[in-house]
PDB file of C-alpha atoms in Angstrom:
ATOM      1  CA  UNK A  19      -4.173  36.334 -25.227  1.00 58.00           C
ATOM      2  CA  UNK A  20      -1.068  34.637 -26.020  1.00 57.00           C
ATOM      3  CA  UNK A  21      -0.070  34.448 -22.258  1.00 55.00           C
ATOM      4  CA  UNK A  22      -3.747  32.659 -21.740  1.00 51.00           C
ATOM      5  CA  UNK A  23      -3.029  30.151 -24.741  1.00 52.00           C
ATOM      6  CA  UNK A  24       0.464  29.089 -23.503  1.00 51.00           C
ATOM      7  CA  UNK A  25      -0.979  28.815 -19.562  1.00 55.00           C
ATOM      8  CA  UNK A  26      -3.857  26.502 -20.731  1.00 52.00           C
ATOM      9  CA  UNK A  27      -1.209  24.132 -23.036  1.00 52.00           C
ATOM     10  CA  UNK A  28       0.878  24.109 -20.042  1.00 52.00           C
ATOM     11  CA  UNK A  29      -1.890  23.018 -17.586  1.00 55.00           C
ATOM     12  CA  UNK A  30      -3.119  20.762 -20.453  1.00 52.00           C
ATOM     13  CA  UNK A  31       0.593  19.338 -20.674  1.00 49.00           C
ATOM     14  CA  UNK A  32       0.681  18.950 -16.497  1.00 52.00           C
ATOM     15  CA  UNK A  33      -2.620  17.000 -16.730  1.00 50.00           C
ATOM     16  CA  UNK A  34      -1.968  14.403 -18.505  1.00 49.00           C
ATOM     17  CA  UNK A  35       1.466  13.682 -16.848  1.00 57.00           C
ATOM     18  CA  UNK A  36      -0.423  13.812 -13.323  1.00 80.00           C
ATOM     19  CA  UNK A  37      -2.772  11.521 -14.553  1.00 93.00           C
ATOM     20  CA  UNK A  38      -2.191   7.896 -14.831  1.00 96.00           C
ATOM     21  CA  UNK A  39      -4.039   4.739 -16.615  1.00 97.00           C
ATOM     22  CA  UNK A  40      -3.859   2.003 -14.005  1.00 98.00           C
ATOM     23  CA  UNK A  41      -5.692  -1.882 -14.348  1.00 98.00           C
ATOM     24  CA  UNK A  42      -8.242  -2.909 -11.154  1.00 98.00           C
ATOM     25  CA  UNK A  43      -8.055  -6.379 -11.752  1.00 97.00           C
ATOM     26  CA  UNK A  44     -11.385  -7.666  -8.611  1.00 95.00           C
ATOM     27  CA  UNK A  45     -11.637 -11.177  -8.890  1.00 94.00           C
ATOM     28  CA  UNK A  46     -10.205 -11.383 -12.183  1.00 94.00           C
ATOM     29  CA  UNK A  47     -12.047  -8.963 -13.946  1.00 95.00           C
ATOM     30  CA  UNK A  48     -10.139  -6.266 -15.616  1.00 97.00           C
ATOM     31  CA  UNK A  49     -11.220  -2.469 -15.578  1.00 97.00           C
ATOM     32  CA  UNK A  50      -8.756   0.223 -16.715  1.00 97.00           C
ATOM     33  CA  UNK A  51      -9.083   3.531 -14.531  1.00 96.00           C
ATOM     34  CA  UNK A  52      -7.587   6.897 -15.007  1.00 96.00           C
ATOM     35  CA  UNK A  53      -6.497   8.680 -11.704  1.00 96.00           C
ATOM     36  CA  UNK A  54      -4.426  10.848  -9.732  1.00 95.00           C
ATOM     37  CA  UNK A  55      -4.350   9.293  -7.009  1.00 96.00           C
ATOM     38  CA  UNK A  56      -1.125   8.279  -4.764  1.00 95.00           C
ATOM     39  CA  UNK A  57      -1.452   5.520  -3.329  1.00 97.00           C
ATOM     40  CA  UNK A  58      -3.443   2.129  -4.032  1.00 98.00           C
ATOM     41  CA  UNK A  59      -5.404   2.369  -1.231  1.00 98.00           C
ATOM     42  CA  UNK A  60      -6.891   5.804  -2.378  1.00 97.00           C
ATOM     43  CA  UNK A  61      -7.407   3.870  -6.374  1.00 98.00           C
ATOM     44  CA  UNK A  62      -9.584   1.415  -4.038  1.00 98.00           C
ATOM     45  CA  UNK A  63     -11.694   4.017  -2.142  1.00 97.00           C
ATOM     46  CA  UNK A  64     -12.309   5.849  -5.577  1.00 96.00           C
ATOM     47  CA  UNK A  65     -13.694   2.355  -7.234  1.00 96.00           C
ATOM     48  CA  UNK A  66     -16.156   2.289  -3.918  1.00 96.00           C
ATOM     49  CA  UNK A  67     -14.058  -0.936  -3.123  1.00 96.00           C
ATOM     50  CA  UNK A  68     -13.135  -1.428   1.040  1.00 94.00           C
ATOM     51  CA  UNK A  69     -11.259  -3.887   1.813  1.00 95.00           C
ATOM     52  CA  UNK A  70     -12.462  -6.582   4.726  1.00 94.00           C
ATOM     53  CA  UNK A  71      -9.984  -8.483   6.979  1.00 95.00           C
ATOM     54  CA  UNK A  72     -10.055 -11.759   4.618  1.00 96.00           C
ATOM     55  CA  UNK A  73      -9.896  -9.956   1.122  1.00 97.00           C
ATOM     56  CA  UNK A  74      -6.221  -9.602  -0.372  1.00 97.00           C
ATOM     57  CA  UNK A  75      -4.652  -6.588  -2.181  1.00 97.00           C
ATOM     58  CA  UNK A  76      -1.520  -6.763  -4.365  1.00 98.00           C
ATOM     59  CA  UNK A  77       0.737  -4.045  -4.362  1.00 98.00           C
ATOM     60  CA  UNK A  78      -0.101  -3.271  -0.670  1.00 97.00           C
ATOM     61  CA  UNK A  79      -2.525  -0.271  -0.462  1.00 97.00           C
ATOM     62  CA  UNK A  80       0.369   2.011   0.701  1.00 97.00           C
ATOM     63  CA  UNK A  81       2.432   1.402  -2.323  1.00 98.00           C
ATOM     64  CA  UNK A  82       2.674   4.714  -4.857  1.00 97.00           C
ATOM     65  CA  UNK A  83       0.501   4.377  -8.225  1.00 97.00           C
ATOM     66  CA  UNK A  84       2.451   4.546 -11.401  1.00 96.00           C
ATOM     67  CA  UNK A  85       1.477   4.308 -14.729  1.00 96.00           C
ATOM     68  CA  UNK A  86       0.504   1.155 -15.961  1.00 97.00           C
ATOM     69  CA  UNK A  87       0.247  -0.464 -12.427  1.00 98.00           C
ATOM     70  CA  UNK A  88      -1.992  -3.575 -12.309  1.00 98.00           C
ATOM     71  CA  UNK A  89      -3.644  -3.894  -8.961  1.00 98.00           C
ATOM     72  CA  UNK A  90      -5.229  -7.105  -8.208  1.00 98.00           C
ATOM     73  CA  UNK A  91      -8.270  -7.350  -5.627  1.00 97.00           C
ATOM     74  CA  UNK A  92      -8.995 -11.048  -4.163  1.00 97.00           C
ATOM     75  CA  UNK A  93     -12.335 -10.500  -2.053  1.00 95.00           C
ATOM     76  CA  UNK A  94     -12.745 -12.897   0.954  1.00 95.00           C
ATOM     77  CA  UNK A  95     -15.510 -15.359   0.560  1.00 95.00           C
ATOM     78  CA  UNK A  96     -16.693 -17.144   3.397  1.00 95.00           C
ATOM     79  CA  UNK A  97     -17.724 -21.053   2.437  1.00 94.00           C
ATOM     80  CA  UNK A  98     -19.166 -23.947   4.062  1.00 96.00           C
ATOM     81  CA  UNK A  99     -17.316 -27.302   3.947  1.00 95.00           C
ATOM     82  CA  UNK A 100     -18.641 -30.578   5.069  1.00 94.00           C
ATOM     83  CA  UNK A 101     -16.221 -33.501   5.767  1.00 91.00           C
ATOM     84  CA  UNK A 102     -16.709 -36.489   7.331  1.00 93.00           C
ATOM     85  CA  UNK A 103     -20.341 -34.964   8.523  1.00 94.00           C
ATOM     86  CA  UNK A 104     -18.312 -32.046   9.713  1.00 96.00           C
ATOM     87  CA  UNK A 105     -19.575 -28.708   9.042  1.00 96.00           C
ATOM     88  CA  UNK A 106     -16.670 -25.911   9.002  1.00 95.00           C
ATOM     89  CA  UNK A 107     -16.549 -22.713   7.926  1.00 95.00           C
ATOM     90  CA  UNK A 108     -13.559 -21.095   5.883  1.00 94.00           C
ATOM     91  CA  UNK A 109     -12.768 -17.884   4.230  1.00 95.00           C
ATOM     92  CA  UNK A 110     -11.332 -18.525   0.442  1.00 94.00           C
ATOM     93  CA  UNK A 111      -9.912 -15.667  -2.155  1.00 90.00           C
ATOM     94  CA  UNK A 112      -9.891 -16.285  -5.731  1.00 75.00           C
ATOM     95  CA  UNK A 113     -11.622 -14.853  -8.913  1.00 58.00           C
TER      96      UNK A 113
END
């Protein structure tokens, strides 16, 4: 019994320094997220977030998660401008 009590505080112990409390900051909203995850690209797949050619990631999604990271999720919006009579479209980030 006492071997099954120390095992489980161990594995409790090992648990909570595996897991970490990281920020997903998408488009300026702030969620807090516990994972164990490696990397922030693995964080983003978790949160059902994929990222599309014009959206922007910071730290890069093969950077290491640590605790406390903050990573920040611009999503690429694509916008009509009209200058001049000139129609144009662009792709814009931002919260």
């Amino acid at each position: 019994m006492g071997v099954l009590v120390v095992g489980l505080a161990l594995g409790g112990a090992m648990y909570f320094q595996l897991e970490k409390r990281v920020t997903l900051v998408v488009d300026g909203s702030p969620q807090v997220v516990r994972t164990f995850d490696a990397t922030v690209a693995d964080v983003l797949a978790d949160a059902g977030i994929s990222l599309g050619v014009h959206d922007e990631v910071s730290p890069a999604p093969e950077a290491s998660v640590t605790e406390g990271l903050e990573i920040e999720v611009l999503l690429g919006k694509k916008i009509t401008l009209v200058l001049n009579g000139t129609r144009r479209e662009v792709w814009v980030t931002g919260g």
